Protein backbone atom coordinates (compact mmCIF):
# COMPACT_ATOMS: atom_id res chain seq x y z
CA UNK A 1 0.00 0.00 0.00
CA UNK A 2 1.65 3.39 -0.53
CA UNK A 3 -0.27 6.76 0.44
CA UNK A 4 -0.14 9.89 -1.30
CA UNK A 5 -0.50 13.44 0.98
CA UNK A 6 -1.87 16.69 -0.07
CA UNK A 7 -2.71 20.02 0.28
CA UNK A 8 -0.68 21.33 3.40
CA UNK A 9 0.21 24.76 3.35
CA UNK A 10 0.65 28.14 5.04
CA UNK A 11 -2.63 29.40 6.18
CA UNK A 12 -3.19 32.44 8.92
CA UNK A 13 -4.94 31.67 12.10
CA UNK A 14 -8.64 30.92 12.00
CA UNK A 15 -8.29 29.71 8.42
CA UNK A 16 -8.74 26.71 6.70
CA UNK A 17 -7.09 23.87 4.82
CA UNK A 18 -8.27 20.52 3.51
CA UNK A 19 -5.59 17.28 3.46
CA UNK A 20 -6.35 14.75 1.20
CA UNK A 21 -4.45 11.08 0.66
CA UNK A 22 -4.78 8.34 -1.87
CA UNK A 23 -4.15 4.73 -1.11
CA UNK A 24 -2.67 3.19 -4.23
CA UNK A 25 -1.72 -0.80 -4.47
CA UNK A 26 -3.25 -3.88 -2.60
CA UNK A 27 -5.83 -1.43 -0.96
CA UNK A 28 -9.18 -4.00 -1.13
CA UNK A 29 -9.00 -4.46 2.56
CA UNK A 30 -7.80 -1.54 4.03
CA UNK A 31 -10.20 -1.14 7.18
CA UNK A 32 -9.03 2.28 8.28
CA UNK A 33 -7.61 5.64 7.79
CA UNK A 34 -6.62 8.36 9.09
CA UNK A 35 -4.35 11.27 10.31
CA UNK A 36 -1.42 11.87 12.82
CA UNK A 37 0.90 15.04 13.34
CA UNK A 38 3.92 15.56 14.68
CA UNK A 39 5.05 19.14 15.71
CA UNK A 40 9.17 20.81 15.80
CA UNK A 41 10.41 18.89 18.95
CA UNK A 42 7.14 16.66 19.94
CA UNK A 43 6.13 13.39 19.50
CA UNK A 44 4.23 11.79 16.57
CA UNK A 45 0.15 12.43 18.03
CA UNK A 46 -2.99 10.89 16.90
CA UNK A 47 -5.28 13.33 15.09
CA UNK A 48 -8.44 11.76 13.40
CA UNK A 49 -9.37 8.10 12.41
CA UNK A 50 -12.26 6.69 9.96
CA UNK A 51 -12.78 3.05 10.77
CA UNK A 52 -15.69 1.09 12.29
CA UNK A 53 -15.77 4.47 14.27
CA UNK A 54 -15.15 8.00 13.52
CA UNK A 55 -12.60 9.71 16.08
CA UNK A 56 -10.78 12.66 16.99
CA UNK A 57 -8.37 14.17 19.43
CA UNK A 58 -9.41 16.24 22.02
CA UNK A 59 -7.71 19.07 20.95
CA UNK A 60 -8.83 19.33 17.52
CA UNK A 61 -12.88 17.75 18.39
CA UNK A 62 -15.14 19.84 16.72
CA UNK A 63 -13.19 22.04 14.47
CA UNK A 64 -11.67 18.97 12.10
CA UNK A 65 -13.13 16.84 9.79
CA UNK A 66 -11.94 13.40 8.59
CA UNK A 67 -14.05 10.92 6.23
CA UNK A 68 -13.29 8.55 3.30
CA UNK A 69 -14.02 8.33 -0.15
CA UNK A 70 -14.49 4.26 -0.14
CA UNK A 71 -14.66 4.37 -4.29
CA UNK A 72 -11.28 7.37 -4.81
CA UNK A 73 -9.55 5.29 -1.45
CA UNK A 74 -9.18 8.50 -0.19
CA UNK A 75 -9.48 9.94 3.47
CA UNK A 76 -9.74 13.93 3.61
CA UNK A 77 -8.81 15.78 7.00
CA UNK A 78 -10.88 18.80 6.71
CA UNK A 79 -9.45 21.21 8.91
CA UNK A 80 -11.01 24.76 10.21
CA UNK A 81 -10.60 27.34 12.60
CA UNK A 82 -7.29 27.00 12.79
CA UNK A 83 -4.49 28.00 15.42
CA UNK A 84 -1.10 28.14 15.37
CA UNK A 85 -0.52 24.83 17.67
CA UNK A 86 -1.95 22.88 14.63
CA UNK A 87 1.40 23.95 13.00
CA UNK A 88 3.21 20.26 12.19
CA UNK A 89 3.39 17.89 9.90
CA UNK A 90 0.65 15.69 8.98
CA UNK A 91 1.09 12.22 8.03
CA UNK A 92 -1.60 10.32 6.82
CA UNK A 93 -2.18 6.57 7.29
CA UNK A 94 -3.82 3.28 6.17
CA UNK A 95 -4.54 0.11 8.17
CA UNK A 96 -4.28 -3.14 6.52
CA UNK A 97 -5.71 -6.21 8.68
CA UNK A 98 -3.57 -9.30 9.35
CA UNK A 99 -5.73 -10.75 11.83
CA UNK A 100 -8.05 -9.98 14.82
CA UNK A 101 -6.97 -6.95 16.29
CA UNK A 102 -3.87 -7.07 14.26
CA UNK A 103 -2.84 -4.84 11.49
CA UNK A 104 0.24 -3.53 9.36
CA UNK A 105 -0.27 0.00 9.42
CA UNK A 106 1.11 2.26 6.58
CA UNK A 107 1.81 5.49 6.15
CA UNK A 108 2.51 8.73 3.55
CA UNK A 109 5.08 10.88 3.46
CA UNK A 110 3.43 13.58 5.38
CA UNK A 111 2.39 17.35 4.46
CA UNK A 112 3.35 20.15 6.14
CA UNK A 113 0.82 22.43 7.35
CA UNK A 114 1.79 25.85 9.11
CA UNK A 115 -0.41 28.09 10.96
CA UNK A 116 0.67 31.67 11.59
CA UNK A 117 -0.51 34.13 14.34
């Protein structure tokens, strides 16, 4: 499976950007996607995921999006309102089941986006 990020970019604060990424290869049983960041210094952090459930972090509940395109194999991380501690790079991801409760997890290159005050 190999994943394909877009549309990062520099965007002032209370603004808004949409990420997209395509799954391309053996993607018939992919059984989630989703979104992580990681920020200058930090730790890779869990953003959004669209699986059997739809979830987000707390800190970005209710002003990002994510869904999936089932037929384009594309998630989209829909992102509004925002601030300049959304500033990172996002990395996209795809999980590929091996068993119960098991997967091999893939992921893109990642897309920066920066937020400025």
């Amino acid at each position: 499976v190999q994943l394909q990020a877009s549309g990062g970019g520099l965007v002032q604060a209370g603004g808004s950007l949409t990420l997209s990424c395509v799954a391309s290869g053996n993607t018939l049983s992919i059984n989630a996607m989703g979104w992580y960041r990681q920020a200058p210094g930090k730790e890779r952090e869990f953003v959004a995921s669209s699986g059997s459930s739809i979830d987000y972090a707390d800190s970005v509940k209710g002003r990002f999006t994510v869904s999936r395109d089932m037929y384009r194999k594309t998630v989209y991380l829909q992102m509004n309102n925002l601030k300049p501690e959304d500033t990172a790079v996002y990395y996209c991801y795809a999980d590929w089941p091996l068993g119960v409760a098991v997967v091999d997890r893939y992921w893109g290159r990642g897309t920066q986006v920066t937020v400025s005050s």
